[in-house]
């Protein structure tokens, strides 16, 4: 964002205290607004004290947040139709608090939909990644952004940058899987969807995105949340920074610095990361926000809160989140002119973003976005629609996002096992179906972490979805292990297995909103790291018992936010479907897949382990894990990218031609069936000949295509040569390419490419 002249004029007018106030986001937003005795809303005394202290506010977090941590429910939270009123009130009060009429950036959690009453929910990132469809994600992100914009929100805090490198980590569901290229392309889609391809949607039906978390949080030792990532600079660059670079290339306006340290340096105090890599190397010009209370945590390093604030500011943090330390920057700047210059630089970036959002009153911008009537854009289509009021805009965006959430749910399903082509099932052949398992009736298990309470009856569980799909069959849903009587006469048993990230309102929470202590029901999510990866409870025993008692086929559906060890399930089930957390439409999506309403063609975005003691194991490690452990010689149950389908498609004619700077790879997909087929086509490679050990396999490109019935489709990629060959390989370079069971070998055409770019450029895939 080029510095606007109005920003410089305003910056010159602000006092040091006002500048520091622009860098603080100390309030929990749900504590800043309350219902007035005579109707409507008003600011709380807590919020007024903060306004008086700073003469304004930099940003306000979570005004609309509703969940167990905030304590807000449909009984006392801010309803969708009230959001614009509340946003306008907050903007008016903040603008009047100072002499410059500067509005406040309203930031909201939107990791997979808006975490507010009535906010549309999408499947979690891990589920979305199983669909391998950046285009559909971009459409859904645009619709969610339109909801946020119509509510007066400016910043969407969105999970995207973490990689699933250890399934013991409770936040695995927030990752786009374990692969850097898949994560980078899905992150690019999120940014484009929420902000527009050229940031053009921000302020016009879109919002600025703040991507979290930077960086390597998924690499924490032992899968322990927020702890050390012990990796070298090569793995940091090749694995954990591609998504960040892709986001910058797409125009991202914000990043969130993570809790963890990398080789001892906390991310919030890591100048090499936040300034050297992000700003100097990538050219990022937006804001960096600290994760919640992350600056205060730096006191363990600096010894005092003021030192923590300066360390974060020096590293490149512009905006705090709930921290007390950043409020001490005024005193630090008075004592050190260098700190004062850094305060100016950070304030300039915050004001520039506010200028883009129309929040600088003295420069002709609007200070009450809740009162605006905006043109909105939806579903990835950036042409302007006729201006509408916020109520109509919110309703339109919600309907659009909900429909896209349903499509994403269908794409998220992965068929892992299907003995004897049991699936799809013929509904008319079923007279009695037994549905058992902990997730048989549980709607919240479909949703994932960071979700608001749903209105009663707004989303069906799997039990209701099955009954609607089988109106002429008896559906029995017993608690615990089905008895002989339950199973008598059954044509089919469906086991709804897995876990949940559901937070109850009775939980104890840490100051940053993570579950503190023993979770009441959650088996995944923030604060729920696990040492063991067996299915929670006695689910393996349940599967074995049902297999022993049932005289009919057994289908297992795993609804989970992390990879679990499914070795026992695979041994006892005739078919196995992985569903991730597919969102509020997950019940119907699963039922439709089982009964052939559509074909599940997703692919695993992670490596599924065969033994809990063998993790972590990833497809792009440098050494094979097989035949290493005496007690687990084969540690992989299903490889990254695994996924079956009902109707076969054929891959052939894999070909590759290397040019000086580009490698063209092509493969043909044939569909012999009588209906169009959705196909995910991943291209893998093994690059050898360089000066470092090659990775076992790398994802070089992918595409999701539709092949007409009885037809063939050619998939062509033009890839940078630096991506296809090992770094510094010279004449030794050789790359083996793989699509399904096809193999082709390529070498450089003329000369060895320069240093490999581990941060992929955009391409057709």
XYZ file of C-alpha atoms in Angstrom:
765
model
C 0.000 0.000 0.000
C 1.720 3.221 -1.085
C 1.721 5.754 1.734
C -1.084 8.223 1.092
C -0.497 11.922 1.600
C -3.513 12.143 3.931
C -1.890 9.525 6.155
C 1.280 11.611 6.484
C -0.722 14.737 7.298
C -2.637 12.897 9.967
C 0.437 11.224 11.404
C 2.028 14.637 11.898
C -0.966 15.782 13.941
C -1.099 12.848 16.344
C 0.473 12.970 19.769
C 2.745 10.144 20.846
C 0.000 8.767 23.072
C -2.481 8.816 20.202
C 0.013 7.019 17.974
C 0.573 4.306 20.577
C -3.185 4.009 20.941
C -3.418 3.179 17.241
C -1.116 0.194 17.849
C -3.206 -1.317 20.629
C -6.080 -3.809 20.442
C -6.481 -4.504 24.128
C -10.212 -5.061 24.554
C -12.276 -8.194 24.166
C -14.933 -6.764 21.893
C -17.845 -8.584 23.491
C -16.992 -6.704 26.706
C -17.013 -3.335 24.935
C -20.702 -3.154 23.987
C -23.813 -3.839 26.048
C -27.541 -3.511 25.615
C -28.947 -0.204 26.825
C -31.821 -0.289 29.362
C -34.178 1.466 26.961
C -33.233 -0.538 23.891
C -30.367 -0.472 21.473
C -26.721 -0.648 22.511
C -24.125 1.437 24.312
C -20.417 1.268 25.077
C -19.425 -0.213 28.397
C -17.468 1.709 31.014
C -14.484 -0.488 30.179
C -14.551 0.643 26.559
C -15.038 4.290 27.477
C -12.021 4.158 29.781
C -9.916 2.793 26.920
C -11.148 5.538 24.583
C -10.353 8.206 27.152
C -6.875 6.791 27.665
C -5.850 6.895 24.001
C -8.212 9.377 22.388
C -9.354 6.615 20.060
C -8.715 2.945 19.332
C -6.462 1.163 16.894
C -8.532 -1.984 16.547
C -11.290 -3.766 18.430
C -11.364 -7.558 18.455
C -14.427 -9.786 18.428
C -17.374 -7.451 19.006
C -19.621 -10.048 17.379
C -17.823 -13.165 18.646
C -20.163 -15.739 20.155
C -18.911 -19.017 21.612
C -18.164 -20.726 24.883
C -15.127 -18.536 25.636
C -16.897 -15.226 25.079
C -19.933 -16.654 26.840
C -22.250 -15.102 24.262
C -25.277 -17.114 23.132
C -28.465 -16.500 21.181
C -29.934 -15.263 24.458
C -27.502 -12.391 24.998
C -25.228 -12.057 21.941
C -25.426 -9.672 19.013
C -27.725 -11.077 16.364
C -27.058 -10.746 12.633
C -29.662 -8.031 12.130
C -28.058 -5.987 14.940
C -24.481 -6.025 13.681
C -24.666 -2.926 11.467
C -26.212 -0.913 14.301
C -23.487 -1.967 16.722
C -20.715 -1.280 14.195
C -22.085 2.198 13.512
C -22.336 2.935 17.245
C -18.748 1.839 17.882
C -17.408 3.846 14.942
C -19.259 6.975 15.979
C -18.095 6.749 19.604
C -14.473 6.068 18.632
C -14.402 8.877 16.064
C -15.789 11.364 18.596
C -13.317 10.295 21.296
C -10.363 12.083 19.680
C -9.883 15.268 17.789
C -9.105 13.603 14.465
C -12.232 11.496 13.826
C -10.258 8.302 13.217
C -12.399 5.180 13.143
C -11.473 1.799 14.572
C -10.588 -1.380 12.693
C -13.120 -4.030 13.678
C -11.437 -7.445 13.600
C -13.271 -10.759 13.767
C -12.346 -14.425 13.835
C -13.184 -16.122 10.545
C -11.058 -19.295 10.425
C -13.764 -21.149 8.472
C -16.633 -18.711 8.468
C -17.558 -15.843 10.786
C -17.499 -16.816 14.481
C -20.657 -14.874 15.250
C -24.318 -15.646 15.757
C -25.755 -16.490 12.360
C -22.337 -16.497 10.686
C -22.048 -18.952 7.819
C -19.751 -21.864 8.630
C -17.532 -23.614 6.108
C -15.791 -26.959 6.568
C -12.520 -26.641 8.443
C -9.313 -26.079 6.493
C -8.240 -29.698 6.770
C -11.536 -30.801 5.234
C -11.355 -28.138 2.509
C -7.840 -29.263 1.640
C -9.168 -32.754 0.897
C -11.110 -31.251 -2.024
C -7.977 -29.797 -3.695
C -10.075 -27.008 -5.234
C -8.689 -23.465 -4.775
C -11.309 -21.971 -7.102
C -14.243 -23.134 -4.997
C -12.522 -21.966 -1.824
C -12.016 -18.515 -3.364
C -15.743 -18.306 -4.096
C -16.635 -19.308 -0.551
C -14.104 -16.867 0.924
C -15.603 -14.047 -1.138
C -19.058 -14.820 0.197
C -17.848 -14.942 3.811
C -16.020 -11.642 3.266
C -19.225 -10.105 1.955
C -20.980 -11.185 5.167
C -18.252 -9.576 7.236
C -18.232 -6.366 5.214
C -21.996 -6.038 5.443
C -21.594 -6.264 9.232
C -19.101 -3.387 9.361
C -16.025 -5.611 9.841
C -12.653 -4.649 8.356
C -10.225 -7.416 9.360
C -10.845 -11.154 9.058
C -8.474 -13.288 11.146
C -8.123 -16.453 9.074
C -6.137 -19.647 9.649
C -4.045 -20.687 6.641
C -0.285 -20.630 7.242
C 0.175 -23.581 9.593
C 1.229 -26.956 8.203
C 0.121 -30.257 9.703
C 3.549 -31.674 10.494
C 2.556 -33.544 13.677
C -0.953 -34.989 14.149
C -0.642 -34.789 17.921
C -1.147 -31.027 17.630
C -4.712 -30.084 18.531
C -4.925 -27.382 15.885
C -4.347 -29.782 12.992
C -7.835 -28.979 11.685
C -6.767 -25.370 10.999
C -4.124 -26.531 8.504
C -4.437 -27.052 4.769
C -2.660 -30.369 5.271
C 1.020 -31.253 5.378
C 2.203 -30.086 1.952
C 3.557 -26.576 1.281
C 2.349 -26.286 -2.315
C -1.205 -27.391 -1.558
C -1.292 -24.992 1.402
C 0.171 -22.147 -0.665
C -2.399 -22.433 -3.438
C -5.322 -22.648 -1.017
C -3.949 -19.668 0.909
C -3.673 -17.718 -2.338
C -7.323 -18.547 -3.001
C -8.375 -17.299 0.439
C -6.647 -13.961 -0.075
C -8.034 -13.494 -3.566
C -11.527 -14.400 -2.412
C -11.639 -12.141 0.622
C -9.763 -9.145 -0.743
C -10.148 -9.383 -4.520
C -7.390 -10.167 -6.974
C -5.983 -6.628 -6.648
C -7.260 -5.872 -3.119
C -10.080 -4.141 -4.951
C -12.856 -5.722 -2.900
C -11.618 -4.290 0.419
C -14.137 -1.655 1.436
C -16.452 -2.686 -1.413
C -17.949 -5.920 -0.182
C -14.666 -7.484 0.897
C -12.395 -7.275 3.929
C -8.681 -7.220 4.663
C -7.333 -10.618 5.632
C -4.984 -11.260 8.553
C -3.427 -14.667 7.945
C -2.316 -16.802 10.850
C 0.058 -18.018 12.063
C 3.552 -16.923 10.979
C 5.435 -19.269 11.196
C 6.147 -22.978 11.705
C 3.637 -23.419 14.524
C 2.734 -26.852 13.171
C 6.332 -27.962 13.678
C 6.247 -27.569 17.473
C 8.129 -30.274 19.348
C 5.854 -33.203 20.183
C 2.832 -31.439 18.712
C 2.693 -29.246 21.831
C 0.870 -26.017 21.028
C 2.964 -22.850 20.940
C 6.253 -24.523 21.796
C 9.601 -24.601 20.016
C 9.959 -25.424 16.330
C 13.409 -26.989 16.117
C 14.104 -26.764 12.400
C 16.795 -25.302 10.208
C 16.434 -22.391 7.805
C 16.058 -24.700 4.796
C 13.024 -26.534 6.146
C 11.565 -23.231 7.347
C 11.804 -21.817 3.837
C 10.825 -24.891 1.889
C 7.952 -26.020 4.089
C 6.548 -23.223 6.228
C 7.036 -20.018 4.256
C 5.580 -20.848 0.796
C 2.029 -20.067 1.939
C 3.150 -16.703 3.331
C 4.899 -15.774 0.098
C 1.876 -16.845 -1.937
C -0.304 -14.652 0.284
C 1.936 -11.626 -0.288
C 1.857 -12.260 -4.030
C -1.936 -12.323 -3.848
C -1.978 -8.973 -2.013
C -2.594 -9.975 1.606
C -2.957 -6.958 3.863
C -2.193 -8.619 7.188
C -0.317 -11.408 8.947
C -0.422 -12.660 12.515
C 2.853 -13.505 14.237
C 2.656 -16.843 16.039
C 3.262 -17.884 19.651
C 6.012 -20.381 19.006
C 9.725 -19.819 18.790
C 11.907 -21.036 15.936
C 15.181 -22.359 17.280
C 14.693 -20.217 20.372
C 13.612 -16.947 18.742
C 9.914 -16.150 19.381
C 8.075 -15.333 16.170
C 6.777 -12.073 17.656
C 10.389 -10.992 18.235
C 11.870 -12.480 15.059
C 13.099 -9.587 12.911
C 14.549 -11.943 10.303
C 11.062 -13.385 9.824
C 8.761 -10.366 10.145
C 10.977 -7.742 8.539
C 13.789 -9.532 6.707
C 11.667 -12.187 5.006
C 8.182 -10.692 4.987
C 8.849 -7.024 4.218
C 12.323 -6.827 2.689
C 12.333 -10.045 0.671
C 8.654 -10.512 -0.182
C 7.728 -6.825 -0.383
C 4.859 -7.022 2.107
C 3.423 -3.587 2.896
C 0.505 -4.352 5.227
C 0.256 -4.823 8.988
C 1.590 -7.509 11.306
C -0.601 -8.339 14.288
C 0.645 -10.318 17.261
C -1.262 -13.384 18.341
C -3.321 -12.957 21.486
C -1.092 -12.023 24.480
C 1.973 -13.122 22.511
C 3.819 -9.863 23.201
C 3.313 -10.278 26.948
C 4.837 -13.753 26.655
C 8.080 -12.161 25.519
C 8.736 -11.062 29.100
C 10.166 -14.557 29.631
C 12.876 -13.481 27.187
C 13.309 -9.779 27.969
C 12.646 -9.864 31.706
C 10.154 -6.981 31.729
C 6.993 -5.902 29.856
C 8.486 -2.732 28.357
C 11.353 -4.715 26.907
C 8.863 -7.210 25.483
C 6.959 -4.421 23.730
C 10.120 -2.941 22.222
C 11.348 -6.374 21.087
C 8.086 -6.999 19.235
C 8.041 -3.523 17.703
C 11.660 -3.832 16.576
C 10.917 -7.187 14.973
C 8.046 -5.761 12.919
C 4.848 -6.151 14.970
C 2.465 -3.243 14.310
C -0.633 -4.148 16.275
C -0.996 -6.042 19.536
C -3.849 -8.273 20.627
C -4.990 -7.991 24.277
C -1.433 -7.321 25.477
C -0.583 -4.996 28.339
C 3.021 -4.635 27.205
C 2.319 -2.676 24.025
C 0.595 -0.005 26.103
C 4.034 0.818 27.547
C 5.443 1.964 24.211
C 4.725 5.607 25.031
C 7.192 5.565 27.905
C 9.734 3.606 25.852
C 9.462 6.061 22.945
C 9.953 9.053 25.237
C 13.149 7.472 26.492
C 14.528 6.364 23.119
C 14.148 8.285 19.824
C 14.751 5.062 17.911
C 11.650 3.526 19.484
C 9.707 6.677 18.627
C 10.650 6.208 14.962
C 9.464 2.609 15.090
C 6.166 3.737 16.625
C 5.743 6.168 13.722
C 6.446 3.418 11.171
C 3.947 1.025 12.734
C 1.331 3.746 13.127
C 1.797 4.716 9.481
C 0.995 1.165 8.417
C -2.099 0.998 10.620
C -3.354 4.385 9.387
C -2.707 3.399 5.776
C -4.929 0.363 6.238
C -7.556 2.545 7.889
C -7.342 4.956 4.951
C -8.048 2.054 2.592
C -11.039 1.084 4.755
C -12.421 4.647 4.790
C -11.799 5.223 8.490
C -9.842 8.489 8.417
C -12.488 11.138 8.963
C -10.270 14.139 8.309
C -9.329 12.832 4.854
C -12.781 12.417 3.434
C -13.201 8.810 4.514
C -16.310 7.601 6.260
C -16.182 6.909 9.984
C -19.409 4.963 10.291
C -19.190 2.021 7.923
C -22.214 0.491 9.602
C -24.285 3.233 8.029
C -22.924 2.841 4.485
C -24.732 1.338 1.530
C -22.147 -0.644 -0.396
C -21.936 -2.433 -3.682
C -21.109 -6.045 -2.874
C -19.469 -8.831 -4.821
C -20.023 -12.504 -4.342
C -18.855 -15.959 -5.349
C -15.612 -14.783 -6.844
C -17.351 -12.517 -9.386
C -15.877 -9.082 -8.964
C -18.319 -7.113 -11.063
C -20.262 -4.674 -8.890
C -23.845 -5.506 -7.995
C -26.467 -2.795 -7.426
C -26.000 -1.046 -4.079
C -28.071 -2.610 -1.332
C -28.616 -1.963 2.352
C -26.633 -3.899 4.912
C -29.533 -6.157 5.832
C -30.074 -7.238 2.256
C -26.341 -7.545 1.642
C -25.910 -9.738 4.699
C -28.788 -12.008 3.720
C -27.549 -12.352 0.135
C -24.005 -13.086 1.248
C -25.250 -15.615 3.793
C -27.311 -17.524 1.244
C -24.421 -17.596 -1.190
C -21.885 -18.703 1.423
C -24.224 -21.405 2.705
C -24.601 -22.926 -0.736
C -20.845 -22.925 -1.223
C -20.377 -24.483 2.214
C -22.583 -27.359 1.049
C -20.414 -27.865 -2.040
C -17.216 -27.763 0.007
C -18.645 -30.363 2.378
C -19.201 -32.765 -0.494
C -15.703 -32.203 -1.811
C -14.154 -32.820 1.605
C -14.987 -36.527 1.783
C -12.274 -39.098 1.056
C -13.014 -42.751 0.315
C -10.172 -44.682 1.938
C -11.393 -48.281 1.636
C -14.195 -49.977 -0.284
C -13.961 -53.780 -0.213
C -15.898 -55.477 -2.955
C -17.184 -52.121 -4.217
C -19.679 -52.077 -1.366
C -20.266 -48.356 -1.814
C -22.334 -46.743 -3.107
C -25.262 -48.407 -1.388
C -28.643 -48.917 -2.997
C -31.221 -47.298 -0.653
C -34.097 -49.454 -1.916
C -32.245 -52.612 -0.884
C -32.100 -51.565 2.770
C -34.875 -52.340 5.233
C -32.940 -51.873 8.495
C -29.802 -49.836 9.141
C -28.000 -49.603 12.475
C -26.148 -46.344 13.131
C -23.782 -46.356 16.106
C -20.716 -44.558 17.403
C -20.045 -41.344 19.308
C -20.741 -39.054 16.345
C -23.993 -40.711 15.237
C -26.219 -37.936 16.579
C -23.725 -35.190 17.415
C -24.155 -32.124 15.206
C -21.353 -30.193 16.905
C -18.855 -32.909 15.964
C -19.336 -31.935 12.321
C -18.342 -28.308 12.858
C -14.800 -28.100 14.252
C -13.279 -25.479 16.541
C -13.940 -21.721 16.522
C -17.668 -21.893 15.834
C -20.650 -20.026 17.273
C -23.704 -21.791 18.674
C -26.080 -22.773 15.899
C -29.799 -22.049 16.070
C -31.680 -25.181 17.165
C -32.505 -27.451 14.250
C -30.390 -25.522 11.742
C -28.069 -28.442 10.927
C -28.904 -32.160 10.913
C -26.771 -34.810 12.531
C -25.905 -37.949 10.621
C -28.865 -39.778 12.193
C -31.411 -37.326 10.835
C -29.674 -37.170 7.455
C -29.840 -40.973 7.172
C -33.504 -41.073 8.084
C -34.248 -38.480 5.406
C -32.210 -40.451 2.870
C -33.929 -43.738 3.824
C -37.605 -42.878 4.314
C -38.711 -46.490 3.819
C -36.089 -48.124 6.041
C -35.819 -48.525 9.789
C -32.843 -46.589 11.166
C -31.805 -47.760 14.641
C -29.417 -45.535 16.594
C -28.552 -47.250 19.892
C -26.155 -45.799 22.480
C -22.858 -47.570 23.068
C -22.208 -50.959 21.480
C -25.224 -52.278 19.534
C -26.773 -55.358 21.110
C -27.716 -58.555 19.327
C -31.312 -57.308 19.289
C -30.218 -54.015 17.703
C -28.346 -55.905 15.002
C -30.977 -58.521 14.358
C -32.243 -58.271 10.790
C -29.921 -55.391 9.934
C -28.815 -54.995 6.323
C -26.051 -52.556 7.187
C -24.162 -51.054 10.118
C -22.766 -47.530 9.874
C -20.277 -46.500 12.555
C -19.883 -42.747 13.044
C -16.446 -42.551 14.623
C -13.817 -39.905 15.259
C -13.595 -36.949 17.591
C -14.901 -33.461 18.224
C -13.559 -29.972 18.813
C -16.737 -28.860 20.550
C -16.210 -26.473 23.481
C -18.910 -26.466 26.118
C -19.960 -23.330 27.965
C -18.841 -25.010 31.190
C -15.171 -25.202 30.103
C -12.311 -23.426 31.809
C -10.425 -21.229 29.348
C -6.987 -19.694 29.294
C -6.617 -15.939 28.843
C -6.161 -16.422 25.090
C -9.296 -18.546 24.682
C -7.672 -21.967 24.524
C -9.148 -24.745 26.639
C -7.402 -24.800 30.016
C -7.003 -28.095 31.817
C -8.938 -31.214 30.917
C -11.415 -30.711 28.090
C -14.999 -31.652 28.889
C -15.816 -33.176 25.496
C -13.257 -31.931 22.956
C -10.672 -34.363 21.620
C -9.111 -31.794 19.272
C -8.844 -28.040 18.853
C -6.753 -25.335 20.471
C -5.522 -26.521 23.846
C -6.307 -30.170 23.105
C -2.985 -31.697 22.086
C -2.826 -35.490 22.403
C 0.053 -37.834 23.148
C -1.849 -40.774 21.647
C -3.540 -40.952 18.261
C -5.917 -43.851 18.747
C -9.565 -42.999 18.219
C -10.843 -41.392 21.438
C -12.541 -43.536 24.017
C -13.031 -47.201 23.240
C -13.882 -46.801 19.564
C -11.478 -49.479 18.355
C -13.175 -51.915 20.737
C -16.566 -50.758 19.427
C -15.566 -51.509 15.839
C -14.201 -54.938 16.749
C -17.327 -55.806 18.755
C -19.673 -54.771 15.956
C -17.667 -56.744 13.417
C -17.895 -59.836 15.618
C -21.659 -59.509 16.135
C -22.902 -58.183 12.818
C -23.829 -60.518 10.007
C -23.969 -57.662 7.510
C -21.558 -55.139 5.983
C -19.993 -52.534 8.268
C -19.225 -49.028 6.986
C -17.066 -46.707 9.084
C -17.250 -42.918 8.765
C -14.480 -41.050 10.573
C -15.357 -37.469 11.520
C -12.210 -35.913 12.936
C -9.988 -32.850 12.925
C -6.664 -34.670 12.963
C -5.187 -37.874 11.549
C -5.977 -40.797 13.853
C -4.545 -44.294 13.696
C -7.227 -46.229 11.810
C -5.474 -49.577 11.534
C -8.086 -51.384 13.621
C -10.969 -49.730 11.786
C -9.527 -50.750 8.432
C -9.192 -54.358 9.630
C -12.842 -54.635 10.683
C -14.782 -52.360 8.293
C -15.889 -53.178 4.771
C -15.709 -49.524 3.743
C -14.087 -46.457 5.286
C -14.950 -42.829 4.573
C -12.946 -39.929 6.039
C -15.042 -36.827 6.607
C -12.873 -34.326 8.484
C -15.069 -31.652 10.030
C -17.326 -31.044 7.009
C -19.444 -28.273 8.560
C -23.198 -27.849 9.058
C -24.008 -29.658 5.797
C -21.785 -32.592 6.704
C -24.598 -34.918 7.721
C -26.307 -34.695 4.352
C -22.978 -34.784 2.498
C -22.015 -38.069 4.169
C -25.414 -39.648 3.571
C -25.439 -38.562 -0.067
C -21.972 -40.036 -0.592
C -22.889 -43.374 0.983
C -25.984 -43.751 -1.188
C -24.513 -42.552 -4.471
C -26.001 -39.079 -4.616
C -22.546 -38.027 -5.712
C -19.120 -39.602 -5.868
C -16.530 -38.809 -3.180
C -13.309 -38.042 -5.046
C -11.306 -36.164 -2.398
C -7.728 -37.048 -1.536
C -5.992 -37.063 1.820
C -4.088 -33.826 2.523
C -1.955 -35.659 5.090
C -0.186 -38.959 5.655
C -2.339 -41.309 7.739
C -0.174 -43.177 10.288
C -0.466 -46.900 10.921
C 0.944 -46.735 14.441
C 0.809 -43.934 17.046
C 4.465 -44.244 17.944
C 5.615 -43.687 14.363
C 4.537 -40.040 14.066
C 5.420 -37.668 12.695
C 5.681 -39.184 9.220
C 5.194 -37.074 6.076
C 5.302 -37.758 2.349
C 8.033 -35.148 1.791
C 10.418 -36.275 4.508
C 13.983 -36.985 3.359
C 14.258 -40.510 4.765
C 11.767 -43.379 4.547
C 10.190 -44.475 7.818
C 9.434 -48.012 6.657
C 11.374 -50.961 8.043
C 12.844 -48.814 10.816
C 10.723 -49.609 13.868
C 10.902 -53.243 14.927
C 7.337 -53.072 16.244
C 5.898 -51.035 13.362
C 7.774 -51.857 10.140
C 5.159 -50.113 7.984
C 4.274 -46.796 9.680
C 2.041 -45.446 6.887
C -1.540 -46.652 6.608
C -2.592 -44.331 3.773
C -0.186 -42.026 1.917
C -0.645 -38.331 1.295
C -2.920 -37.906 -1.722
C -4.667 -41.259 -1.283
C -8.304 -41.423 -2.311
C -10.498 -44.019 -4.027
C -13.600 -43.486 -6.139
C -16.687 -45.434 -7.177
C -16.185 -45.306 -10.938
C -12.732 -45.743 -12.444
C -10.844 -43.133 -14.411
C -7.657 -43.858 -16.326
C -4.421 -41.872 -16.480
C -2.057 -42.237 -19.426
C 0.351 -40.438 -21.753
C 2.395 -38.732 -19.071
C 4.922 -36.564 -20.897
C 7.365 -33.829 -19.943
C 9.526 -31.405 -21.913
C 12.125 -29.229 -20.218
C 12.906 -25.788 -21.583
C 15.477 -23.314 -20.376
C 13.138 -21.768 -17.793
C 9.954 -23.830 -17.963
C 8.998 -27.477 -17.838
C 5.797 -28.499 -19.608
C 4.167 -31.605 -18.144
C 1.032 -33.191 -19.538
C -1.114 -36.188 -18.736
C -4.408 -37.438 -20.095
C -7.381 -38.458 -17.966
C -9.895 -40.832 -19.544
C -13.408 -41.344 -18.213
C -14.949 -44.565 -19.551
C -18.113 -44.101 -17.490
C -21.519 -42.890 -18.529
C -21.481 -39.732 -16.374
C -19.106 -36.784 -16.029
C -16.331 -37.384 -13.502
C -14.641 -34.972 -11.113
C -10.950 -35.898 -10.873
C -8.155 -34.579 -8.670
C -4.843 -34.892 -10.531
C -1.691 -34.505 -8.405
C 1.763 -34.393 -9.981
C 4.551 -35.654 -7.730
C 8.280 -35.530 -8.261
C 11.542 -36.696 -6.744
C 14.374 -34.278 -7.476
C 17.911 -35.658 -7.304
C 21.411 -34.540 -8.173
C 21.633 -31.517 -5.874
C 23.778 -30.762 -2.849
C 21.180 -31.726 -0.229
C 19.361 -34.979 0.387
C 16.280 -35.131 -1.820
C 12.829 -35.364 -0.331
C 11.139 -38.708 -0.860
C 8.400 -37.088 -2.874
C 7.240 -33.547 -3.511
C 3.958 -32.200 -4.815
C 4.914 -30.195 -7.913
C 1.448 -29.306 -9.201
C -2.188 -30.367 -9.046
C -5.491 -29.685 -10.692
C -9.121 -30.613 -10.219
C -10.856 -31.246 -13.554
C -14.202 -32.454 -14.841
C -13.974 -35.134 -17.529
C -17.137 -35.623 -19.622
C -18.665 -39.072 -19.932
C -16.761 -41.286 -22.341
C -14.187 -38.584 -23.004
C -10.554 -37.721 -22.389
C -9.149 -34.520 -20.908
C -5.556 -33.354 -21.199
C -4.074 -31.715 -18.118
C -1.109 -29.480 -18.901
C 1.167 -27.645 -16.493
C 3.863 -25.115 -17.366
C 6.091 -25.136 -14.309
C 9.128 -23.061 -13.395
C 12.231 -25.120 -14.081
C 13.585 -24.158 -10.645
C 10.690 -25.990 -9.057
C 11.281 -29.130 -11.071
C 15.009 -29.635 -10.530
C 17.184 -29.836 -7.448
C 19.095 -26.761 -6.364
C 22.708 -26.513 -7.567
C 22.390 -29.809 -9.431
C 24.320 -28.700 -12.535
C 24.654 -31.622 -14.957
C 23.575 -34.155 -12.360
C 19.963 -32.968 -12.204
C 17.304 -35.604 -12.678
C 13.658 -35.563 -11.642
C 11.283 -38.509 -11.608
C 7.676 -37.457 -12.217
C 4.662 -39.453 -11.069
C 0.942 -39.282 -11.767
C -0.905 -42.276 -10.311
C 1.122 -45.293 -11.505
C 2.714 -43.419 -14.417
C 6.389 -42.451 -14.339
C 8.515 -40.157 -16.479
C 12.094 -38.911 -16.026
C 13.290 -35.453 -17.048
C 16.609 -33.619 -17.100
C 17.357 -29.925 -17.683
C 17.228 -28.872 -21.320
C 20.265 -26.639 -21.650
C 21.707 -25.630 -18.327
C 21.170 -26.292 -14.684
C 18.608 -23.888 -13.252
C 19.538 -21.343 -10.635
C 18.719 -21.724 -6.968
C 15.381 -23.451 -6.573
C 12.481 -21.234 -5.638
C 10.778 -23.119 -2.826
C 7.918 -20.639 -2.802
C 5.800 -21.579 -5.823
C 4.622 -19.085 -8.379
C 1.008 -19.161 -9.483
C 0.171 -21.541 -12.282
C -2.831 -22.973 -14.037
C -3.219 -25.730 -11.473
